[in-house]
CSV table of C-alpha atoms in Angstrom, one decimal:
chain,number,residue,atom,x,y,z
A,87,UNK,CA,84.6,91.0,118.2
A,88,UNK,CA,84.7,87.9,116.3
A,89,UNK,CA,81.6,88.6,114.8
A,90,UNK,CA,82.9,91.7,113.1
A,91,UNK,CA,84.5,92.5,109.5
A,92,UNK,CA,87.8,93.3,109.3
A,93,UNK,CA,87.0,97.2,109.0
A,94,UNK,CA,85.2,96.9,112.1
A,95,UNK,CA,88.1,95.5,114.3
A,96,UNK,CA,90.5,97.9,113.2
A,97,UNK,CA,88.4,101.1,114.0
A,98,UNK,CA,87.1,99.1,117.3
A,99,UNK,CA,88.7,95.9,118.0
A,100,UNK,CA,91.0,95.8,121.3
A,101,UNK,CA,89.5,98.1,123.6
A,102,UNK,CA,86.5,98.4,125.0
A,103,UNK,CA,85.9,101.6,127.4
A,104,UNK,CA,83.4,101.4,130.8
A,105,UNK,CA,80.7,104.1,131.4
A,106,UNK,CA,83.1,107.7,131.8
A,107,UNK,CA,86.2,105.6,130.7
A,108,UNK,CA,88.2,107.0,127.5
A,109,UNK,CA,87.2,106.5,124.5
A,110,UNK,CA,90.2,106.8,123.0
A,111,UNK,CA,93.2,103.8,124.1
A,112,UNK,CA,94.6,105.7,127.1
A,113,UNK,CA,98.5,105.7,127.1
A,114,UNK,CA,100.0,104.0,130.5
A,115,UNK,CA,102.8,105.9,130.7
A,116,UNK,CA,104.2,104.2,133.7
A,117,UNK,CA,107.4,102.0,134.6
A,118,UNK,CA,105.8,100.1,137.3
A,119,UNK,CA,102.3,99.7,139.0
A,120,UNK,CA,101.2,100.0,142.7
A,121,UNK,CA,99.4,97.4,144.7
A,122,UNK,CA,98.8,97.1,148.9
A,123,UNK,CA,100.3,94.3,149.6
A,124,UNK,CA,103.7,91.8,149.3
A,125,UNK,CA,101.4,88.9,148.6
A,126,UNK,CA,99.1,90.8,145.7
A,127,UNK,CA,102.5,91.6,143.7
A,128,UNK,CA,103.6,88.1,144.8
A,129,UNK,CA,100.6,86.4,142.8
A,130,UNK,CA,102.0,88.4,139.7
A,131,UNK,CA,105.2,86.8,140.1
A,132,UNK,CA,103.9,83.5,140.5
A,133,UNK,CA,101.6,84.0,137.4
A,134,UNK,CA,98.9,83.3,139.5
A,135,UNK,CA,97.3,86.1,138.9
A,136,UNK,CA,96.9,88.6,135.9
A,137,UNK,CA,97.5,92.3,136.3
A,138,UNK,CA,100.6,94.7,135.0
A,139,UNK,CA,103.8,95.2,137.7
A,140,UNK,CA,106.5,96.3,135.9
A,141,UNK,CA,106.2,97.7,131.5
A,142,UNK,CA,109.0,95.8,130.9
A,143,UNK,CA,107.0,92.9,130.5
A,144,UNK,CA,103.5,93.8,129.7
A,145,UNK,CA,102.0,97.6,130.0
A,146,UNK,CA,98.1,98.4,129.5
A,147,UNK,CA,98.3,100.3,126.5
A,148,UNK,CA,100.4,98.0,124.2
A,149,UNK,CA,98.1,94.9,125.4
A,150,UNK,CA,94.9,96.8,124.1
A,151,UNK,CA,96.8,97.3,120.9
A,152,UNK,CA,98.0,93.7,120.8
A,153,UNK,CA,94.6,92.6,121.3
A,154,UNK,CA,93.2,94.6,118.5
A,155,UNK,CA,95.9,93.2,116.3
A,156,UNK,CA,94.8,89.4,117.5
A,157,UNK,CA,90.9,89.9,116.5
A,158,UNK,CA,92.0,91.3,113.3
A,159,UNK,CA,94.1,87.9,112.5
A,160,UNK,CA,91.9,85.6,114.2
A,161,UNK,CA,94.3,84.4,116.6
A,162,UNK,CA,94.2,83.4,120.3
A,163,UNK,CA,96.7,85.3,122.2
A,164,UNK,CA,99.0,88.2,121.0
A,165,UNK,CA,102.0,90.9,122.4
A,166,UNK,CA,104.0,94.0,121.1
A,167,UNK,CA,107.6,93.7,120.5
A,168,UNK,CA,109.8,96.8,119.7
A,169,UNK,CA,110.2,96.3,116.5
A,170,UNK,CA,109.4,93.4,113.7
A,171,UNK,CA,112.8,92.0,114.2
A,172,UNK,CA,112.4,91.0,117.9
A,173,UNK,CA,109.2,89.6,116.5
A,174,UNK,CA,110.8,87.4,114.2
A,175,UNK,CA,113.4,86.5,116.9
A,176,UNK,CA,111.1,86.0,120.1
A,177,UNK,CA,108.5,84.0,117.9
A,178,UNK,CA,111.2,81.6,116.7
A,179,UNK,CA,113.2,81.7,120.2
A,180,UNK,CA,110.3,81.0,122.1
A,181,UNK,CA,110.2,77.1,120.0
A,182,UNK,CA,113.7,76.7,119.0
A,183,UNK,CA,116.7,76.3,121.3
A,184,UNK,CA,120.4,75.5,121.2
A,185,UNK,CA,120.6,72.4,119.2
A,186,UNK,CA,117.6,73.1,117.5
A,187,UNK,CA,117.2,73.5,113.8
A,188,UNK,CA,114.8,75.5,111.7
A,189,UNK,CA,113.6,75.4,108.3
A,190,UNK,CA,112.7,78.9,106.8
A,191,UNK,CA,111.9,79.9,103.3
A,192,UNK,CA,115.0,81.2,101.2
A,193,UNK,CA,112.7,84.2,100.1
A,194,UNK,CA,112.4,86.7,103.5
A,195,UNK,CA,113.6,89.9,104.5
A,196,UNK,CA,117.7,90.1,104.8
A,197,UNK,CA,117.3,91.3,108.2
A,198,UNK,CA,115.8,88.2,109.2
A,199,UNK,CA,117.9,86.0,106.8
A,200,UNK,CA,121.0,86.9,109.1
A,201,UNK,CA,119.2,86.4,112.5
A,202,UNK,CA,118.5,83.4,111.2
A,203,UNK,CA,122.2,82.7,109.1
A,204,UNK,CA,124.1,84.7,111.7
A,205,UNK,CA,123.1,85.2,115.0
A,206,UNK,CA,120.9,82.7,115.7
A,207,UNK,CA,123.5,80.6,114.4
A,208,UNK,CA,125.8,81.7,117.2
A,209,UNK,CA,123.1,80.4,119.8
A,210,UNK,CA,123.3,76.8,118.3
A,211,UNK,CA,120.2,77.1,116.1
A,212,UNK,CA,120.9,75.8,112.7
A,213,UNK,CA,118.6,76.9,109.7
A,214,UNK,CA,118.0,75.0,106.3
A,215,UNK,CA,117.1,77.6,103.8
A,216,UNK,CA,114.2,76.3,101.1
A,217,UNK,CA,113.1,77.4,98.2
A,218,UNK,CA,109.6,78.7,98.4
A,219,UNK,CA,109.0,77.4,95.1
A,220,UNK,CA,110.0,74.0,95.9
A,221,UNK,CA,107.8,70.8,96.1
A,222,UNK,CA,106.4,69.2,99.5
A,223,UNK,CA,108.7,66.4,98.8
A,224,UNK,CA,111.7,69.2,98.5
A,225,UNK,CA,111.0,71.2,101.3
A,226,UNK,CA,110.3,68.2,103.8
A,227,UNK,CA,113.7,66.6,102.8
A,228,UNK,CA,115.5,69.4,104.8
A,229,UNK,CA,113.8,68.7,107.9
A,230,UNK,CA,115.8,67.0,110.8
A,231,UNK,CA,114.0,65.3,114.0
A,232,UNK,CA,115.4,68.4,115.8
A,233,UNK,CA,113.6,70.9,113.2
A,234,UNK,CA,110.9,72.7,115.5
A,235,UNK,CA,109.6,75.5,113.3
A,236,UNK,CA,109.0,75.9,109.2
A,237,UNK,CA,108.8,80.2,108.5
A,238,UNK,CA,108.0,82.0,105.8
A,239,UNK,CA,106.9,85.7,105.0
A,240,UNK,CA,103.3,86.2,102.9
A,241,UNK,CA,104.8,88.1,100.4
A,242,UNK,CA,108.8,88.5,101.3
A,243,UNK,CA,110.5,91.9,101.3
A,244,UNK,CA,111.9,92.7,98.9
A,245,UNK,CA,111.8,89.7,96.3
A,246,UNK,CA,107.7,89.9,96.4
A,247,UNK,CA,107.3,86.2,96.2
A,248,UNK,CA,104.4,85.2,97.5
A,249,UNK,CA,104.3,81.8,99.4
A,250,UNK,CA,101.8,79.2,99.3
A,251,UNK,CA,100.8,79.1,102.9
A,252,UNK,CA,98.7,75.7,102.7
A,253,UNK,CA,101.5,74.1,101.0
A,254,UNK,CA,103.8,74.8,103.7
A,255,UNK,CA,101.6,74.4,106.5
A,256,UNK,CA,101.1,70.7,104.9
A,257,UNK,CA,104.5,70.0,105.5
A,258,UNK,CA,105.3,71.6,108.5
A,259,UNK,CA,102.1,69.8,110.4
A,260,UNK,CA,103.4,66.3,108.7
A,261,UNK,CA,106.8,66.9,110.9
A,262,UNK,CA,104.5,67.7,114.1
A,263,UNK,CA,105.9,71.7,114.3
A,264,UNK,CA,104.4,75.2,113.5
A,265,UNK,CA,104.3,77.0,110.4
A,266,UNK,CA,105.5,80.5,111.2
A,267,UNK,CA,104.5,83.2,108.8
A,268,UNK,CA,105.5,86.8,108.7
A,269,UNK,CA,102.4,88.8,107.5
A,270,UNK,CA,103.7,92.6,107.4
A,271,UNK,CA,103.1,93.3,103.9
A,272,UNK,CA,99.7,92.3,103.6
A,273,UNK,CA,98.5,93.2,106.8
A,274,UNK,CA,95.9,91.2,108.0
A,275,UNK,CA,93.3,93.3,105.9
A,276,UNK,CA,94.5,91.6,102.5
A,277,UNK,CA,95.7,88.1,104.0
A,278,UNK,CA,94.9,86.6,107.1
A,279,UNK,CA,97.7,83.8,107.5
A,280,UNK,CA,95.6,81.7,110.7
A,281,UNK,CA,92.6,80.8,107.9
A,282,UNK,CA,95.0,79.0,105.8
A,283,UNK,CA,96.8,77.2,108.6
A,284,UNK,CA,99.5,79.3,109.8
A,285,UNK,CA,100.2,78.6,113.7
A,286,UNK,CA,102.0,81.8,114.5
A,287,UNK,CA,101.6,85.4,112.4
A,288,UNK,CA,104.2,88.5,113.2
A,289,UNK,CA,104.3,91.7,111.8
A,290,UNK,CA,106.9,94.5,111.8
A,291,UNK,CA,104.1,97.1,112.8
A,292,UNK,CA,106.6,99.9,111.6
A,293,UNK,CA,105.0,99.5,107.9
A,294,UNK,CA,101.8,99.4,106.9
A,295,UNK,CA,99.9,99.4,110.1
A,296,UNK,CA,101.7,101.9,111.3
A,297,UNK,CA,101.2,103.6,107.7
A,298,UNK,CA,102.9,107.0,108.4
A,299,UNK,CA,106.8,106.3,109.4
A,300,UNK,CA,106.0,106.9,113.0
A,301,UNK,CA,107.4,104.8,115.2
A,302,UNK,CA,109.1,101.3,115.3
A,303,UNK,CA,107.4,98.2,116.8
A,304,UNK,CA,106.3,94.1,116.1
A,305,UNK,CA,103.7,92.0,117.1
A,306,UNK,CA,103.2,88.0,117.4
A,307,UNK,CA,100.1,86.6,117.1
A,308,UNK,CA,99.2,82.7,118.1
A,309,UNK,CA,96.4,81.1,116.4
A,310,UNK,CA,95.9,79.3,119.5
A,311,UNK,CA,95.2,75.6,117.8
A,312,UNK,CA,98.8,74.2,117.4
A,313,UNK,CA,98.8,70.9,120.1
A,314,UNK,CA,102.3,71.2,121.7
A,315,UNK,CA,101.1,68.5,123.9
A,316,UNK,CA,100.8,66.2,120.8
A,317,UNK,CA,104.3,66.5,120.3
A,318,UNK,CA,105.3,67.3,123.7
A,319,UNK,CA,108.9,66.0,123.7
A,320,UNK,CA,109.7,68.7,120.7
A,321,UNK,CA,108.5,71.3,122.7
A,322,UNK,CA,109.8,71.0,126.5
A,323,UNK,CA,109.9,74.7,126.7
A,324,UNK,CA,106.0,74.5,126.7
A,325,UNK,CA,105.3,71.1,127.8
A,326,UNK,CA,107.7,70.4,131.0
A,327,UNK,CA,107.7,72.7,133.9
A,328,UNK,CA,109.5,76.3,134.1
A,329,UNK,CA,111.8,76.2,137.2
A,330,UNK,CA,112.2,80.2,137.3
A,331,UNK,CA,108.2,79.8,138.0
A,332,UNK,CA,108.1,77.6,140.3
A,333,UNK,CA,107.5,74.3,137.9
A,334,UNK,CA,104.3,75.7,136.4
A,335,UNK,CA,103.9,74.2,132.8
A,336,UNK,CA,102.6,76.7,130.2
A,337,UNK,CA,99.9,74.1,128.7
A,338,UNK,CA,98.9,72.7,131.5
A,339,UNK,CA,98.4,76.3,133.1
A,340,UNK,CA,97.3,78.0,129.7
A,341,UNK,CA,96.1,75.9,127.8
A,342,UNK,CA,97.0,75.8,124.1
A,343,UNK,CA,95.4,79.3,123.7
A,344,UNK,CA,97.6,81.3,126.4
A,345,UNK,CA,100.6,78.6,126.7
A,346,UNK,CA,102.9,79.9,123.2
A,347,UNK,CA,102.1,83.8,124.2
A,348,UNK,CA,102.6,83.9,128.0
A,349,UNK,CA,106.1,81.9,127.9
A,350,UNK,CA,107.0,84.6,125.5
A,351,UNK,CA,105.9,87.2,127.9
A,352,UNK,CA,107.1,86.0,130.9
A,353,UNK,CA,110.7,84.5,129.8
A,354,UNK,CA,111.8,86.6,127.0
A,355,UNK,CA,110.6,89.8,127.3
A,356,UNK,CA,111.2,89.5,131.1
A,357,UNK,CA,114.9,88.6,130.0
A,358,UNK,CA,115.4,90.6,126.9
A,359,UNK,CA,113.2,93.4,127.0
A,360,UNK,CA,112.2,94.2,124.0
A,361,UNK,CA,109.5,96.2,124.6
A,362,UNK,CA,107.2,98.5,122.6
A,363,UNK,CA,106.4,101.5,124.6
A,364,UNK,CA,103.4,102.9,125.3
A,365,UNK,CA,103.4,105.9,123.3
A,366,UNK,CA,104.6,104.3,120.0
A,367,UNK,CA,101.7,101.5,120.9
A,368,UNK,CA,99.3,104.5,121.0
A,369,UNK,CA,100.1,105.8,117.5
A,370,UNK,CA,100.4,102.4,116.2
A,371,UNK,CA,96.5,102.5,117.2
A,372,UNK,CA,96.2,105.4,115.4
A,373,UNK,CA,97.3,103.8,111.9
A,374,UNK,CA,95.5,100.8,112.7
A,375,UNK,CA,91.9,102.5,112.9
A,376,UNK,CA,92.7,103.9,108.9
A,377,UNK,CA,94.5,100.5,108.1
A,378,UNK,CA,91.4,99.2,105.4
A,379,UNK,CA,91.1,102.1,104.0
A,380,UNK,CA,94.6,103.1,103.3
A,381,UNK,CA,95.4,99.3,102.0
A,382,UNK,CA,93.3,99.3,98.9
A,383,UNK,CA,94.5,102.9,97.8
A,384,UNK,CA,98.2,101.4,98.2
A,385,UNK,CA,97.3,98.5,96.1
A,386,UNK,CA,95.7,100.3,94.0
A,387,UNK,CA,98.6,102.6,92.9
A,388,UNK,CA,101.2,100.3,93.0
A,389,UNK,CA,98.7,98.1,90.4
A,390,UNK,CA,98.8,101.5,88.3
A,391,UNK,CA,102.2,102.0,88.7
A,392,UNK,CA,102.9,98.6,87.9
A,393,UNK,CA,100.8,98.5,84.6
A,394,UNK,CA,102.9,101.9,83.5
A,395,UNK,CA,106.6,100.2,83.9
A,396,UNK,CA,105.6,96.8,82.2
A,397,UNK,CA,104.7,98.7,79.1
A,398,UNK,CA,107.7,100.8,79.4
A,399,UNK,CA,110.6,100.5,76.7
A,400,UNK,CA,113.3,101.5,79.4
A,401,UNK,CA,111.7,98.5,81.7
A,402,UNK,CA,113.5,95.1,81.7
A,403,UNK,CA,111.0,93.7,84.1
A,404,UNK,CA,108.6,94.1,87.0
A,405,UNK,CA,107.9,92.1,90.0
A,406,UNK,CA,104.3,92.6,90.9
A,407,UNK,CA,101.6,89.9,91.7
A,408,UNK,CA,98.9,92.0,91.1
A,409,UNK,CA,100.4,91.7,87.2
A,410,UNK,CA,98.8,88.8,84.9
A,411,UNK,CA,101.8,87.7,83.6
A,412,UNK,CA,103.9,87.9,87.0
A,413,UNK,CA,104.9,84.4,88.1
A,414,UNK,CA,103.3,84.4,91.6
A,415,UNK,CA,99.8,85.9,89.9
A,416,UNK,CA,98.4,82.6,90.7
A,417,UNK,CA,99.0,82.6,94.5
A,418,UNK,CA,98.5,86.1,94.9
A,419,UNK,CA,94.5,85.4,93.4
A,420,UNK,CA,94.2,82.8,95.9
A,421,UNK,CA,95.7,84.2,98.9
A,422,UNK,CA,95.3,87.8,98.1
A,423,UNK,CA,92.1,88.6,96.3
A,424,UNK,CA,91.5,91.8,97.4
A,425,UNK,CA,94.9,92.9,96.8
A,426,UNK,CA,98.3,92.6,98.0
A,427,UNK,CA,100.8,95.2,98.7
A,428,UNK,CA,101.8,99.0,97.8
A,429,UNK,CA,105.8,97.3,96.8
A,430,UNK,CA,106.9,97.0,93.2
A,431,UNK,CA,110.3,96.1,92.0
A,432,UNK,CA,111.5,96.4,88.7
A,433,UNK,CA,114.9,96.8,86.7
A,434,UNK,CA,115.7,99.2,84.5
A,435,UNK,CA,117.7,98.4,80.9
A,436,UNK,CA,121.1,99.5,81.2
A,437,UNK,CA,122.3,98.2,85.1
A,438,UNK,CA,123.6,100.0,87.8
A,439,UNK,CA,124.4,103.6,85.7
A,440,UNK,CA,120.7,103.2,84.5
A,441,UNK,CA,119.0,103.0,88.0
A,442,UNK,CA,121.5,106.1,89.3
A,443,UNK,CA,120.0,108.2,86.8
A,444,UNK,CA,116.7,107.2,87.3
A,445,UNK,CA,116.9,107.7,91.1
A,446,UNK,CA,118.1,110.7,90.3
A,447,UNK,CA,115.8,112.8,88.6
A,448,UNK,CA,112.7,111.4,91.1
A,449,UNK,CA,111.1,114.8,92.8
A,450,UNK,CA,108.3,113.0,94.5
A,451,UNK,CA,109.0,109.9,95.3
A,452,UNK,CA,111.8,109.9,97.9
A,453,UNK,CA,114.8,108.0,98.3
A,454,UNK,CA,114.5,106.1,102.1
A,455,UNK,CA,115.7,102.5,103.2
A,456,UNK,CA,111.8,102.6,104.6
A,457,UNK,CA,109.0,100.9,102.8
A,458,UNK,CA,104.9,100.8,103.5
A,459,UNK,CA,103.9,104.2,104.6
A,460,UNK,CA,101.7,106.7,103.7
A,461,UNK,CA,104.4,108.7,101.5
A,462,UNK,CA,106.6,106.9,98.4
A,463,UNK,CA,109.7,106.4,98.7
A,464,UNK,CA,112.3,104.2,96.2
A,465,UNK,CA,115.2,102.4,96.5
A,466,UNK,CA,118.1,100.9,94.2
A,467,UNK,CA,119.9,98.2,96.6
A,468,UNK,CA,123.0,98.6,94.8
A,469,UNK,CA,123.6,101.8,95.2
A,470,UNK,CA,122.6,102.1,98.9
A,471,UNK,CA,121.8,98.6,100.9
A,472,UNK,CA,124.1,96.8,99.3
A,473,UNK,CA,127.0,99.0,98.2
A,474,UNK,CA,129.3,96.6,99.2
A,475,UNK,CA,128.8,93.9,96.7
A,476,UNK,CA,129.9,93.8,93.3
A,477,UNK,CA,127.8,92.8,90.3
A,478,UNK,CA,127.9,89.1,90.5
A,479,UNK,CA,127.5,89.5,93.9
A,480,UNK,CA,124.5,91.1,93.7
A,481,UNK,CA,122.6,88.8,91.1
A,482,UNK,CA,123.6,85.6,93.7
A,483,UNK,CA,121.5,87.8,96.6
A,484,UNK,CA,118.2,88.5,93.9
A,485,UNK,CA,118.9,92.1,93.8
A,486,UNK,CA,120.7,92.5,90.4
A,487,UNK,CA,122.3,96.7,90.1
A,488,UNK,CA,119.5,97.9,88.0
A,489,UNK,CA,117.0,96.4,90.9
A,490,UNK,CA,114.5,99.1,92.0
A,491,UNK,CA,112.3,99.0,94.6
A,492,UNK,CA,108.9,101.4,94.7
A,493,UNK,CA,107.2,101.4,97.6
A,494,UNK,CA,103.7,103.1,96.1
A,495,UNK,CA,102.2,105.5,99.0
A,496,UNK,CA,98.9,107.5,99.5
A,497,UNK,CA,99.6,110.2,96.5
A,498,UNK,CA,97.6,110.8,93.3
A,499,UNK,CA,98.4,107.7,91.0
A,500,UNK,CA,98.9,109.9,87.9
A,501,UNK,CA,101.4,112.1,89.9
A,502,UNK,CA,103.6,108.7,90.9
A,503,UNK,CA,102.9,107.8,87.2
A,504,UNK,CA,104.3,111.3,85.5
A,505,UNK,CA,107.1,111.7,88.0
A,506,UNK,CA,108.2,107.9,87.3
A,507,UNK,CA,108.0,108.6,83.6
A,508,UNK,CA,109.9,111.8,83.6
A,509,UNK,CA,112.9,109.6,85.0
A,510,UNK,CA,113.2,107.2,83.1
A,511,UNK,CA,113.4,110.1,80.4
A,512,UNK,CA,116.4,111.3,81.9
A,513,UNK,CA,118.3,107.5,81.1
């Protein structure tokens, strides 16, 4: 469906049903998968052939989901993952091994700061942390020869920077490796990472495309156009055979379409099995087919909601692209014209006590650790996240105590507005 608009391919992108087939995506809910003979299953095995044998690895239903997902990026190959973490994790895993190093903008989700600080650490994969900010001279000084990957997150959760894709995919191509970019917040509806030259998009499907707090799940997508042959002896994963296949090497087989996304299929979710099931694939479908309309009504109230606290006296500040004055405004025109996000942080005067209060005395904006779905919810770190840490602690990880993070839902703007403004009466 390449020739079709955005709207298009999520309503129809994916799946195409035969004459008397479903029209809706059918759900596969099946372990495993018959077939007449040793030798059929064998070619499976072998990856000789294509066809489903077991869900662990690949299952009907998420793979007409994935595929959706792929048009609506413009990439070559895709998969499902369970959640947006084993995204992160199988998308980096699948280029970088032990004695491997990554760099990775500074500015990205906590969760996948310590996969990438902690535990990936553990499996002798060092990370250099950049600022996002940070020149092309800056950010290229931290890579080593043994750097395989540069990441980076569209706009990151929950400092709402947003990162200059180009900028970084200059660099990251000048070291011969991929530019990584998590695209969750923006969906593919407001940004589409590939057309700016990202390699490889994920998603944590559990937010916006989702859109209604449903179920958990992640996707990769491959662009399809980085050469790992060009650099073949940084990639051997992809460039030198597979013994637990029989020697078969993924480009050569593949090509540089299939290569990144069927070694991630058939050595890490075979061994790790971090699968999406087929259910949570169907209603991840669901939100999908509503995903450009409910984008712009997000954007729209977080722009209104926005507006309302930067005029507020109570206000200290508020982090929002969509805002003239906001310091990633720039960026945000260029890679986000149509609007970027239903999340707005902002701090409140008077620190932590002030943001308790404020929480409060919200009726209909909910207090959740979840972001991006149909309904609002709010959050103060401090008081909830990141309890642990004390003050200074807090302003050295970028979410000061009077930190507050909206995530604007589906809801009458004016209601969000007068429920906001009622609360910051009670301080």
């Amino acid at each position: 469906m390449s020739e079709y608009k955005i709207e298009t391919k999520c309503v129809q992108g994916g799946y195409t049903p035969g004459n008397g087939e479903p029209r809706q995506i059918p759900i596969i809910q099946s372990t495993t998968f018959k077939y007449s003979t040793s030798e059929d299953m064998g070619k499976l095995f072998d990856l000789e052939a294509s066809g489903y044998f077991y869900s662990r690895l690949q299952n009907p239903t998420c793979d007409y989901v994935a595929a959706k997902i792929t048009e609506m990026e413009g990439g070559a190959a895709g998969m499902l993952t369970s959640s947006g973490q084993a995204a992160n994790f199988f998308a980096m895993f699948n280029i970088a091994g032990c004695g491997d190093h990554i760099v990775a903008s500074t500015s990205i989700y906590g969760g996948t700061f310590n996969l990438l600080s902690v535990t990936m650490t553990k499996m002798g994969i060092e990370t250099t942390f950049v600022d996002p900010d940070a020149s092309e001279e800056e950010i290229s000084a931290a890579f080593r020869p043994n750097t395989k990957l540069l990441f980076g997150e569209t706009i990151a959760n929950p400092a709402l920077t947003v990162l200059d894709i180009e900028k970084f995919a200059k660099v990251a191509h000048a070291h011969g490796v991929p530019l990584v970019v998590d695209n969750t917040f923006p969906t593919p509806v407001g940004c589409r990472p590939i057309e700016w030259g990202a390699d490889i998009v994920t998603h944590s499907t559990t937010k916006y495309m989702d859109g209604h707090g449903s179920a958990i799940g992640g996707a990769i997508v491959d662009s399809g156009r980085f050469d790992w042959n060009a650099h073949a002896e940084k990639f051997p994963g992809l460039t030198t055979p597979d013994e637990s296949y029989h020697g078969i090497v993924y480009t050569e087989k593949f090509g540089l379409e299939g290569a990144f996304i069927t070694k991630c299929t058939a050595q890490l979710m075979r061994d790790f099995g971090c699968t999406q099931s087929p259910q949570s694939a169907y209603l991840l479908n669901l939100g999908l087919e509503s995903l450009h309309v409910r984008m712009p009504r997000h954007c729209e109230n977080a722009q209104a909601v926005a507006e309302f606290l930067n005029a507020h006296p109570k206000v200290d500040y508020v982090n929002y692209c969509g805002l003239p004055g906001d310091k990633y405004h720039a960026l945000a025109r260029k890679y986000l014209p149509n609007g970027s996000c239903g999340v707005v942080s902002f701090g409140v005067k008077g620190g932590r006590a002030a943001a308790e209060t404020f929480m409060k005395h919200l009726k209909l904006a909910a207090i959740e650790t979840h972001v991006a779905d149909a309904r609002t919810c709010c959050l103060n770190p401090a008081t909830s996240t990141h309890r642990q840490m004390t003050d200074e602690q807090l302003i050295a990880a970028g979410v000061p105590a009077e930190l507050v993070r909206m995530s604007c839902g589906l809801e009458s703007k004016e209601d969000l507005i007068a429920d906001i403004a009622q609360a910051l009466d009670a301080i």
